[in-house]
Amino acid sequence: MFLQRSSLFHSFVGLLVIFTIFVTGCSDTTIDQENTSDKDKQKVVTFSWPGDIGDLNPHTYFPNEFFSQAMVYESLVYYGEGGEIQPWLAESWVISKDGKEYVFHLRKDVEFSDGSLFNAAIVKKNFDTILDNRKQHEWVELINQIKGTEIIDEYTFKLILNNAYYPTLQELTYIRPLRFVGEAAFPDSQNTFKDGLKSPIGTGPWVLSEYKKNEFAVFKRNEQYWGTKPKVDKVVVKVITDGESRVLAFEKKELDFIFGNGVISQDSFQFLKNSGQYETKLSEPTATRTLLLNSNREATKDLKVRLALQHAFNKQAVIDKIFYGMEKKADTLFPPTLPYTKINIKPYEYDAEKAKQLLDEAGWKQVKGKPFREKDGKELQLELLFNSTDNIQKSIAEFTQGDFRKLGIDVKLTSQETNTFWTTAFQGEFDLLFTSTWAVPFDPHSYLASMTTKSENGGPDYNAQLGLPIKKEIDQKIKKVLLTTDEEERKILYSEILTTLHEQAIYLPISYQSNIAVYQKNISGVDFLPQEAEVPLTSIDVN
C-alpha cells in the first residue's frame, strides 16, 4: 500500500478525460468502443490495488483478490452488521433439530450475468466441484463437515453435514470458496479448481469488461443484477504497487479514492487528512496486527527467546510514532469484542531489562566489542519477512530492526511481493512474520481452524507451531470446540486454547488494525462494509 498538492476541481468531464488518457496508455487494449454521447452520460470511478485482481475464480485463492471476487460472485447468505446472517441468494432456510441438515429456499428472480438461471441445480454443481477438491479448502471446516448435497426441487437445496457445526451459516458468507459461477463458466472437465473458468460469470453487481494483467481491470455494472444496482456505470482498478505512487496518482486526480489497510503509509494518510482537500475515514478496529514467531526455527524454538521478544517490542512507541495514535494497542490475539475471545491473561508489557534477562537465560550472551549476542559462537540473527506492497509492514519492520538491535538482536529484513511472500510464509521459511487475524466473519473460529491444517490455502500458522511440544493437544482442542453443541463447554475450550497460545508466546499482537478511506470531494457513499476485504463499490457515487 513526495506528495504533491493539486487543485480540488474534479468534474465528470475531468474524470472521464483521466479515464480516456489511462486507456490510451494501454498499448494493446481499448477499454471502450462507445460513442462520445454515451461516454458523457457515464459515471466512472477509479481506484488502485497493490496487485493484479487474478483470474476471478471464486473457487481458488492466490493470486485472486477478495475484493474483486466479491464484486462478481455472491453467497447464499450475507454477513451483515453486528454479525447478523441475512438472506441473500437464499431467501430463507430451515435447520433440522439435530443441526445436521440445512434446507435453503432460493430466490427465483436471480440470473447470472450471461442471462442463465440461478437455481438448485447450479448451486449443487458449484458445491460438488468445490467438494471434489476438499483438500484444497480444508481450512474451511464446513467443507470437511459436508456429507452431501441434494436438489429438493428447482429452487430448494439441501446441505447435509456429518455433525452439527455451529458456524455453518457464518462460513457460507465467506467470499471464497462457497460462491457460485454460471454453467457456461465451467471448464470442459467441470473442475473449476484444477482447470479454472472459461469466463467469470457470476450473479453479483459487477461484470468484468476489460482487463490487462498487472495493469488494470474495468468492471461494468451488471444491468441484470437482482439486487440494488450500483450507482456508477463503471469501476476502473489500476495496479499501483507502490504506496507513494498511489498517493501521487490520487493527488493528480487519476484516482477517485484510496481504500484498504496498508495501501498507503500512515504518514501519507495523515498528510492527506490534514490538507483539508479530501474526505477521510477510519474504520472501527477489524483484525489484530501481529508478528508470528516461528517455534520451528533454531532460535525462536526456545520459549525464553519468544518471551524475550514479547517484552522487547515497544508497542506503544509503534502506535505513537507510526500510527499517530490511530490504532489501539493489542495484548490478545483477537479483539476481546468478538465472541469467546475475552480471556483472563497477563499482557506482556514492554520491558527491555526483562528481555535482556530472558535472552541471557536462553544462552544468548552479549560479547564485549560486538553488536549482537552470541551463543556457541553464532550471532543471534532473526529473519523478519514482510510484504513489500504493505507500507505499514515496512515501517514497523524498520522500527523493529532498530529497536531490537539495542538488545543485541540482529534482525534481517526480507521484503517480498505478495505471491512470493505467501509462498515463503506457507513453507515456514522465516523467524518472524508479519500477519494479522482474518477479521469477521472468520475470527475466531476459522483462524483457529486454519492452525490445524497443512493446507497452504489456510495460513502459515501450522508450520510456525510445529516446534511446540503441545501442538497436537492444541489442534485437538480446536477441532473439539468447533463441533461441541454445549455452549459452556465451548466457552471453556476457547479460553483454554487462547490462553495456551498466549503462554507459548507464538503471537506478538501489536495493534487492532483498521481500514482507511481517502476520497475526492465529489465522491460520496464511501463506507466500511462488515467484511474487511470488501470495497463499497455498490454504494459509491460521483456527484
Short mmCIF file of N, CA, C and O in Angstrom, two decimals, residues 269-384:
data_model
loop_
_atom_site.label_atom_id
_atom_site.label_comp_id
_atom_site.label_asym_id
_atom_site.label_seq_id
_atom_site.Cartn_x
_atom_site.Cartn_y
_atom_site.Cartn_z
N PHE A 269 -1.49 9.13 4.97
CA PHE A 269 -2.89 9.29 5.38
C PHE A 269 -3.05 10.57 6.20
O PHE A 269 -3.99 11.35 5.98
N GLN A 270 -2.13 10.80 7.15
CA GLN A 270 -2.21 12.00 7.97
C GLN A 270 -2.06 13.26 7.13
O GLN A 270 -2.76 14.25 7.34
N PHE A 271 -1.14 13.22 6.16
CA PHE A 271 -0.93 14.39 5.31
C PHE A 271 -2.18 14.71 4.51
O PHE A 271 -2.63 15.87 4.45
N LEU A 272 -2.77 13.68 3.89
CA LEU A 272 -3.97 13.90 3.09
C LEU A 272 -5.13 14.39 3.95
O LEU A 272 -5.91 15.26 3.56
N LYS A 273 -5.23 13.82 5.14
CA LYS A 273 -6.30 14.22 6.06
C LYS A 273 -6.13 15.68 6.49
O LYS A 273 -7.09 16.47 6.48
N ASN A 274 -4.91 16.04 6.86
CA ASN A 274 -4.65 17.38 7.38
C ASN A 274 -4.68 18.45 6.30
O ASN A 274 -4.80 19.65 6.61
N SER A 275 -4.58 18.06 5.04
CA SER A 275 -4.59 19.04 3.95
C SER A 275 -5.94 19.74 3.83
O SER A 275 -6.02 20.87 3.33
N GLY A 276 -7.01 19.06 4.25
CA GLY A 276 -8.33 19.64 4.12
C GLY A 276 -8.91 19.59 2.72
O GLY A 276 -10.04 20.04 2.49
N GLN A 277 -8.16 19.03 1.79
CA GLN A 277 -8.61 18.99 0.40
C GLN A 277 -9.43 17.75 0.07
O GLN A 277 -10.06 17.68 -0.98
N TYR A 278 -9.41 16.77 0.99
CA TYR A 278 -10.03 15.48 0.70
C TYR A 278 -10.89 15.02 1.87
O TYR A 278 -10.75 15.52 3.00
N GLU A 279 -11.74 14.07 1.60
CA GLU A 279 -12.51 13.42 2.66
C GLU A 279 -11.74 12.20 3.15
O GLU A 279 -11.12 11.48 2.35
N THR A 280 -11.76 11.93 4.45
CA THR A 280 -11.06 10.77 5.00
C THR A 280 -11.95 10.08 6.03
O THR A 280 -12.77 10.72 6.69
N LYS A 281 -11.76 8.78 6.14
CA LYS A 281 -12.47 7.98 7.14
C LYS A 281 -11.55 6.89 7.66
O LYS A 281 -10.66 6.41 6.95
N LEU A 282 -11.79 6.49 8.90
CA LEU A 282 -11.07 5.38 9.53
C LEU A 282 -12.11 4.44 10.11
O LEU A 282 -13.00 4.86 10.84
N SER A 283 -12.00 3.15 9.78
CA SER A 283 -12.99 2.18 10.24
C SER A 283 -12.79 1.85 11.71
O SER A 283 -11.75 2.14 12.31
N GLU A 284 -13.78 1.21 12.28
CA GLU A 284 -13.61 0.61 13.60
C GLU A 284 -12.56 -0.51 13.48
O GLU A 284 -12.31 -1.02 12.38
N PRO A 285 -11.91 -0.90 14.58
CA PRO A 285 -10.93 -1.99 14.51
C PRO A 285 -11.53 -3.24 13.87
O PRO A 285 -12.68 -3.59 14.13
N THR A 286 -10.75 -3.88 13.01
CA THR A 286 -11.23 -5.06 12.29
C THR A 286 -10.52 -6.34 12.73
O THR A 286 -11.15 -7.28 13.16
N ALA A 287 -9.21 -6.35 12.60
CA ALA A 287 -8.43 -7.55 12.92
C ALA A 287 -7.24 -7.15 13.79
O ALA A 287 -7.02 -5.97 14.07
N THR A 288 -6.47 -8.15 14.20
CA THR A 288 -5.30 -7.89 15.03
C THR A 288 -4.04 -8.00 14.20
O THR A 288 -3.78 -9.02 13.55
N ARG A 289 -3.26 -6.94 14.21
CA ARG A 289 -1.97 -6.91 13.52
C ARG A 289 -0.95 -7.61 14.42
O ARG A 289 -0.77 -7.21 15.58
N THR A 290 -0.29 -8.64 13.93
CA THR A 290 0.61 -9.42 14.78
C THR A 290 1.93 -9.75 14.10
O THR A 290 2.05 -9.68 12.87
N LEU A 291 2.89 -10.13 14.92
CA LEU A 291 4.09 -10.82 14.45
C LEU A 291 3.93 -12.29 14.86
O LEU A 291 3.61 -12.60 16.01
N LEU A 292 4.13 -13.18 13.90
CA LEU A 292 4.08 -14.62 14.16
C LEU A 292 5.50 -15.10 14.42
O LEU A 292 6.39 -14.90 13.57
N LEU A 293 5.73 -15.71 15.58
CA LEU A 293 7.07 -16.18 15.96
C LEU A 293 7.15 -17.68 15.67
O LEU A 293 6.34 -18.46 16.20
N ASN A 294 8.09 -18.07 14.86
CA ASN A 294 8.18 -19.44 14.38
C ASN A 294 8.86 -20.35 15.40
O ASN A 294 10.08 -20.29 15.59
N SER A 295 8.07 -21.22 16.03
CA SER A 295 8.62 -22.13 17.04
C SER A 295 9.40 -23.27 16.43
O SER A 295 9.98 -24.09 17.15
N ASN A 296 9.45 -23.33 15.11
CA ASN A 296 10.14 -24.43 14.43
C ASN A 296 11.45 -23.98 13.80
O ASN A 296 11.95 -24.63 12.88
N ARG A 297 12.01 -22.87 14.29
CA ARG A 297 13.31 -22.38 13.82
C ARG A 297 14.28 -22.40 14.99
O ARG A 297 13.88 -22.38 16.17
N GLU A 298 15.57 -22.42 14.68
CA GLU A 298 16.60 -22.67 15.69
C GLU A 298 16.50 -21.75 16.91
O GLU A 298 16.43 -22.21 18.05
N ALA A 299 16.47 -20.44 16.70
CA ALA A 299 16.48 -19.51 17.85
C ALA A 299 15.10 -19.40 18.48
O ALA A 299 14.96 -19.45 19.71
N THR A 300 14.08 -19.24 17.67
CA THR A 300 12.74 -18.99 18.19
C THR A 300 12.02 -20.26 18.65
O THR A 300 10.88 -20.20 19.11
N LYS A 301 12.69 -21.41 18.55
CA LYS A 301 12.14 -22.64 19.13
C LYS A 301 12.12 -22.55 20.65
O LYS A 301 11.29 -23.18 21.32
N ASP A 302 13.04 -21.74 21.19
CA ASP A 302 13.18 -21.58 22.64
C ASP A 302 12.10 -20.63 23.17
O ASP A 302 12.02 -19.46 22.75
N LEU A 303 11.28 -21.10 24.11
CA LEU A 303 10.22 -20.28 24.68
C LEU A 303 10.78 -19.01 25.31
O LEU A 303 10.17 -17.93 25.21
N LYS A 304 11.96 -19.10 25.94
CA LYS A 304 12.53 -17.92 26.58
C LYS A 304 12.88 -16.84 25.55
O LYS A 304 12.75 -15.64 25.83
N VAL A 305 13.30 -17.25 24.37
CA VAL A 305 13.59 -16.28 23.30
C VAL A 305 12.28 -15.63 22.85
O VAL A 305 12.21 -14.41 22.66
N ARG A 306 11.24 -16.44 22.68
CA ARG A 306 9.96 -15.87 22.26
C ARG A 306 9.41 -14.91 23.32
O ARG A 306 8.87 -13.85 23.00
N LEU A 307 9.56 -15.28 24.59
CA LEU A 307 9.13 -14.39 25.67
C LEU A 307 9.95 -13.10 25.69
O LEU A 307 9.41 -12.00 25.91
N ALA A 308 11.23 -13.23 25.42
CA ALA A 308 12.11 -12.05 25.37
C ALA A 308 11.64 -11.09 24.27
O ALA A 308 11.60 -9.86 24.47
N LEU A 309 11.27 -11.63 23.12
CA LEU A 309 10.81 -10.79 22.01
C LEU A 309 9.51 -10.08 22.37
O LEU A 309 9.28 -8.93 21.96
N GLN A 310 8.64 -10.76 23.12
CA GLN A 310 7.40 -10.14 23.55
C GLN A 310 7.69 -8.89 24.38
O GLN A 310 7.05 -7.83 24.20
N HIS A 311 8.64 -9.03 25.32
CA HIS A 311 8.97 -7.89 26.19
C HIS A 311 9.83 -6.86 25.48
O HIS A 311 9.89 -5.70 25.90
N ALA A 312 10.50 -7.24 24.41
CA ALA A 312 11.41 -6.33 23.71
C ALA A 312 10.69 -5.41 22.74
O ALA A 312 11.23 -4.37 22.33
N PHE A 313 9.46 -5.76 22.38
CA PHE A 313 8.73 -5.00 21.36
C PHE A 313 7.94 -3.87 22.01
O PHE A 313 7.05 -4.10 22.83
N ASN A 314 8.26 -2.65 21.63
CA ASN A 314 7.62 -1.46 22.22
C ASN A 314 6.37 -1.09 21.41
O ASN A 314 6.41 -0.28 20.49
N LYS A 315 5.25 -1.71 21.76
CA LYS A 315 4.00 -1.50 21.01
C LYS A 315 3.55 -0.04 21.04
O LYS A 315 3.12 0.51 20.02
N GLN A 316 3.63 0.55 22.21
CA GLN A 316 3.12 1.92 22.34
C GLN A 316 3.92 2.88 21.48
O GLN A 316 3.36 3.82 20.90
N ALA A 317 5.22 2.66 21.38
CA ALA A 317 6.05 3.52 20.53
C ALA A 317 5.64 3.38 19.07
O ALA A 317 5.61 4.37 18.32
N VAL A 318 5.35 2.15 18.65
CA VAL A 318 4.89 1.92 17.27
C VAL A 318 3.57 2.66 17.04
O VAL A 318 3.38 3.32 16.00
N ILE A 319 2.65 2.54 17.98
CA ILE A 319 1.34 3.17 17.83
C ILE A 319 1.48 4.70 17.80
O ILE A 319 0.83 5.38 17.00
N ASP A 320 2.35 5.25 18.64
CA ASP A 320 2.52 6.70 18.69
C ASP A 320 3.27 7.24 17.48
O ASP A 320 2.88 8.26 16.90
N LYS A 321 4.35 6.55 17.07
CA LYS A 321 5.23 7.09 16.04
C LYS A 321 4.81 6.71 14.62
O LYS A 321 5.04 7.45 13.67
N ILE A 322 4.21 5.52 14.47
CA ILE A 322 3.85 5.06 13.13
C ILE A 322 2.37 5.22 12.85
O ILE A 322 1.97 5.61 11.75
N PHE A 323 1.53 4.98 13.87
CA PHE A 323 0.09 5.07 13.67
C PHE A 323 -0.51 6.40 14.16
O PHE A 323 -1.73 6.58 14.06
N TYR A 324 0.33 7.28 14.69
CA TYR A 324 -0.16 8.57 15.19
C TYR A 324 -1.31 8.39 16.18
O TYR A 324 -2.23 9.20 16.24
N GLY A 325 -1.25 7.29 16.93
CA GLY A 325 -2.27 7.03 17.94
C GLY A 325 -3.60 6.58 17.39
O GLY A 325 -4.58 6.46 18.15
N MET A 326 -3.68 6.29 16.09
CA MET A 326 -4.97 5.94 15.48
C MET A 326 -5.37 4.49 15.73
O MET A 326 -6.54 4.14 15.55
N GLU A 327 -4.43 3.64 16.09
CA GLU A 327 -4.76 2.25 16.39
C GLU A 327 -4.54 1.97 17.87
O GLU A 327 -3.68 2.58 18.51
N LYS A 328 -5.32 1.03 18.39
CA LYS A 328 -5.26 0.71 19.81
C LYS A 328 -4.32 -0.47 20.05
O LYS A 328 -4.30 -1.44 19.29
N LYS A 329 -3.54 -0.37 21.12
CA LYS A 329 -2.59 -1.43 21.46
C LYS A 329 -3.30 -2.75 21.69
O LYS A 329 -4.34 -2.81 22.34
N ALA A 330 -2.75 -3.82 21.13
CA ALA A 330 -3.34 -5.16 21.27
C ALA A 330 -2.48 -6.00 22.21
O ALA A 330 -1.26 -6.06 22.07
N ASP A 331 -3.14 -6.67 23.13
CA ASP A 331 -2.46 -7.58 24.04
C ASP A 331 -2.92 -9.03 23.88
O ASP A 331 -2.36 -9.93 24.49
N THR A 332 -3.97 -9.22 23.07
CA THR A 332 -4.51 -10.56 22.84
C THR A 332 -4.59 -10.83 21.35
O THR A 332 -4.65 -9.90 20.53
N LEU A 333 -4.63 -12.10 21.00
CA LEU A 333 -4.64 -12.48 19.59
C LEU A 333 -5.85 -11.94 18.85
O LEU A 333 -5.76 -11.56 17.69
N PHE A 334 -7.00 -11.92 19.51
CA PHE A 334 -8.22 -11.39 18.90
C PHE A 334 -8.74 -10.21 19.71
O PHE A 334 -8.58 -10.18 20.94
N PRO A 335 -9.40 -9.26 19.04
CA PRO A 335 -10.05 -8.20 19.82
C PRO A 335 -11.05 -8.82 20.81
O PRO A 335 -11.82 -9.72 20.44
N PRO A 336 -11.05 -8.38 22.05
CA PRO A 336 -11.92 -9.00 23.07
C PRO A 336 -13.41 -8.75 22.84
O PRO A 336 -14.24 -9.26 23.59
N THR A 337 -13.75 -7.98 21.80
CA THR A 337 -15.15 -7.72 21.49
C THR A 337 -15.80 -8.86 20.70
O THR A 337 -17.02 -8.91 20.57
N LEU A 338 -14.98 -9.80 20.18
CA LEU A 338 -15.52 -10.91 19.41
C LEU A 338 -16.04 -12.01 20.34
O LEU A 338 -15.61 -12.11 21.50
N PRO A 339 -16.92 -12.86 19.85
CA PRO A 339 -17.41 -13.97 20.68
C PRO A 339 -16.28 -14.87 21.14
O PRO A 339 -15.37 -15.19 20.36
N TYR A 340 -16.29 -15.25 22.41
CA TYR A 340 -15.38 -16.23 23.01
C TYR A 340 -13.92 -15.75 23.14
O TYR A 340 -13.04 -16.56 23.42
N THR A 341 -13.64 -14.49 22.92
CA THR A 341 -12.23 -14.04 22.87
C THR A 341 -11.77 -13.27 24.09
O THR A 341 -10.59 -12.95 24.19
N LYS A 342 -12.66 -12.98 25.02
CA LYS A 342 -12.26 -12.23 26.20
C LYS A 342 -11.70 -13.19 27.24
O LYS A 342 -12.43 -13.96 27.85
N ILE A 343 -10.38 -13.18 27.41
CA ILE A 343 -9.73 -14.13 28.31
C ILE A 343 -8.97 -13.39 29.40
O ILE A 343 -8.56 -12.24 29.23
N ASN A 344 -8.73 -14.08 30.50
CA ASN A 344 -8.05 -13.50 31.65
C ASN A 344 -6.57 -13.87 31.61
O ASN A 344 -6.15 -14.92 32.10
N ILE A 345 -5.79 -13.01 30.97
CA ILE A 345 -4.34 -13.26 30.87
C ILE A 345 -3.57 -12.01 31.28
O ILE A 345 -4.12 -10.90 31.30
N LYS A 346 -2.31 -12.18 31.60
CA LYS A 346 -1.44 -11.06 31.94
C LYS A 346 -0.69 -10.63 30.69
O LYS A 346 0.07 -11.42 30.12
N PRO A 347 -0.87 -9.41 30.21
CA PRO A 347 -0.20 -8.96 28.98
C PRO A 347 1.32 -8.95 29.15
O PRO A 347 1.85 -8.80 30.26
N TYR A 348 2.02 -9.10 28.03
CA TYR A 348 3.47 -8.96 28.02
C TYR A 348 3.79 -7.49 27.80
O TYR A 348 3.72 -6.98 26.68
N GLU A 349 4.13 -6.80 28.87
CA GLU A 349 4.42 -5.37 28.76
C GLU A 349 5.85 -5.14 28.27
O GLU A 349 6.73 -5.99 28.45
N TYR A 350 6.07 -4.00 27.67
CA TYR A 350 7.41 -3.64 27.19
C TYR A 350 8.34 -3.50 28.39
O TYR A 350 8.09 -2.72 29.32
N ASP A 351 9.44 -4.27 28.38
CA ASP A 351 10.40 -4.26 29.48
C ASP A 351 11.74 -4.74 28.93
O ASP A 351 12.02 -5.94 28.86
N ALA A 352 12.57 -3.79 28.51
CA ALA A 352 13.84 -4.12 27.87
C ALA A 352 14.76 -4.93 28.79
O ALA A 352 15.46 -5.85 28.34
N GLU A 353 14.75 -4.60 30.08
CA GLU A 353 15.62 -5.32 31.02
C GLU A 353 15.16 -6.77 31.18
O GLU A 353 15.98 -7.69 31.27
N LYS A 354 13.86 -6.98 31.22
CA LYS A 354 13.32 -8.34 31.30
C LYS A 354 13.69 -9.12 30.04
O LYS A 354 14.06 -10.31 30.11
N ALA A 355 13.63 -8.47 28.88
CA ALA A 355 14.01 -9.13 27.62
C ALA A 355 15.48 -9.55 27.65
O ALA A 355 15.83 -10.67 27.24
N LYS A 356 16.35 -8.67 28.14
CA LYS A 356 17.78 -8.99 28.22
C LYS A 356 18.01 -10.19 29.15
O LYS A 356 18.82 -11.08 28.84
N GLN A 357 17.31 -10.18 30.28
CA GLN A 357 17.45 -11.28 31.25
C GLN A 357 17.05 -12.62 30.62
O GLN A 357 17.75 -13.63 30.77
N LEU A 358 15.94 -12.63 29.90
CA LEU A 358 15.47 -13.87 29.27
C LEU A 358 16.43 -14.34 28.19
O LEU A 358 16.68 -15.56 28.04
N LEU A 359 17.00 -13.42 27.43
CA LEU A 359 17.98 -13.80 26.40
C LEU A 359 19.24 -14.38 27.05
O LEU A 359 19.82 -15.36 26.55
N ASP A 360 19.66 -13.78 28.17
CA ASP A 360 20.81 -14.33 28.90
C ASP A 360 20.52 -15.75 29.36
O ASP A 360 21.36 -16.66 29.23
N GLU A 361 19.31 -15.96 29.92
CA GLU A 361 18.93 -17.28 30.41
C GLU A 361 18.86 -18.30 29.28
O GLU A 361 19.10 -19.50 29.50
N ALA A 362 18.54 -17.83 28.09
CA ALA A 362 18.46 -18.72 26.93
C ALA A 362 19.85 -19.00 26.34
O ALA A 362 19.97 -19.80 25.39
N GLY A 363 20.88 -18.38 26.90
CA GLY A 363 22.25 -18.64 26.45
C GLY A 363 22.76 -17.67 25.41
O GLY A 363 23.89 -17.81 24.93
N TRP A 364 21.97 -16.66 25.07
CA TRP A 364 22.40 -15.66 24.09
C TRP A 364 23.01 -14.48 24.85
O TRP A 364 22.30 -13.66 25.42
N LYS A 365 24.36 -14.46 24.88
CA LYS A 365 25.08 -13.50 25.71
C LYS A 365 25.66 -12.36 24.87
O LYS A 365 26.03 -12.53 23.71
N GLN A 366 25.75 -11.19 25.50
CA GLN A 366 26.45 -10.07 24.90
C GLN A 366 27.95 -10.35 24.93
O GLN A 366 28.47 -10.85 25.93
N VAL A 367 28.63 -10.05 23.83
CA VAL A 367 30.08 -10.25 23.74
C VAL A 367 30.74 -8.89 23.61
O VAL A 367 30.35 -8.08 22.75
N LYS A 368 31.68 -8.61 24.47
CA LYS A 368 32.31 -7.29 24.50
C LYS A 368 32.89 -6.95 23.13
O LYS A 368 33.59 -7.76 22.51
N GLY A 369 32.56 -5.75 22.66
CA GLY A 369 33.08 -5.29 21.39
C GLY A 369 32.27 -5.73 20.18
O GLY A 369 32.60 -5.37 19.06
N LYS A 370 31.21 -6.51 20.41
CA LYS A 370 30.39 -6.98 19.30
C LYS A 370 28.96 -6.49 19.47
O LYS A 370 28.43 -6.45 20.58
N PRO A 371 28.30 -6.12 18.36
CA PRO A 371 26.96 -5.52 18.47
C PRO A 371 25.86 -6.52 18.78
O PRO A 371 24.82 -6.15 19.32
N PHE A 372 26.08 -7.80 18.42
CA PHE A 372 24.99 -8.77 18.55
C PHE A 372 25.35 -9.90 19.51
O PHE A 372 26.51 -10.30 19.63
N ARG A 373 24.35 -10.40 20.17
CA ARG A 373 24.52 -11.50 21.12
C ARG A 373 24.98 -12.76 20.39
O ARG A 373 24.68 -12.95 19.20
N GLU A 374 25.64 -13.63 21.14
CA GLU A 374 26.13 -14.88 20.55
C GLU A 374 25.83 -16.05 21.47
O GLU A 374 25.70 -15.91 22.69
N LYS A 375 25.72 -17.23 20.83
CA LYS A 375 25.56 -18.49 21.55
C LYS A 375 26.32 -19.55 20.77
O LYS A 375 26.07 -19.73 19.57
N ASP A 376 27.24 -20.21 21.43
CA ASP A 376 28.08 -21.22 20.76
C ASP A 376 28.75 -20.65 19.53
O ASP A 376 28.87 -21.30 18.48
N GLY A 377 29.19 -19.37 19.63
CA GLY A 377 29.92 -18.73 18.55
C GLY A 377 29.06 -18.24 17.39
O GLY A 377 29.59 -17.75 16.38
N LYS A 378 27.73 -18.34 17.53
CA LYS A 378 26.83 -17.92 16.45
C LYS A 378 26.04 -16.70 16.88
O LYS A 378 25.52 -16.63 17.99
N GLU A 379 25.95 -15.70 15.96
CA GLU A 379 25.22 -14.49 16.27
C GLU A 379 23.71 -14.73 16.29
O GLU A 379 23.19 -15.59 15.57
N LEU A 380 23.02 -13.96 17.12
CA LEU A 380 21.57 -14.03 17.19
C LEU A 380 20.97 -13.18 16.06
O LEU A 380 20.81 -11.97 16.19
N GLN A 381 20.68 -13.85 14.96
CA GLN A 381 20.07 -13.17 13.82
C GLN A 381 18.70 -13.78 13.55
O GLN A 381 18.55 -15.00 13.47
N LEU A 382 17.70 -12.94 13.41
CA LEU A 382 16.34 -13.37 13.13
C LEU A 382 15.88 -12.75 11.82
O LEU A 382 16.05 -11.55 11.59
N GLU A 383 15.28 -13.57 10.96
CA GLU A 383 14.77 -13.07 9.68
C GLU A 383 13.31 -12.66 9.84
O GLU A 383 12.46 -13.46 10.21
N LEU A 384 13.03 -11.40 9.53
CA LEU A 384 11.66 -10.87 9.60
C LEU A 384 11.15 -10.72 8.17
O LEU A 384 11.65 -9.92 7.38
#
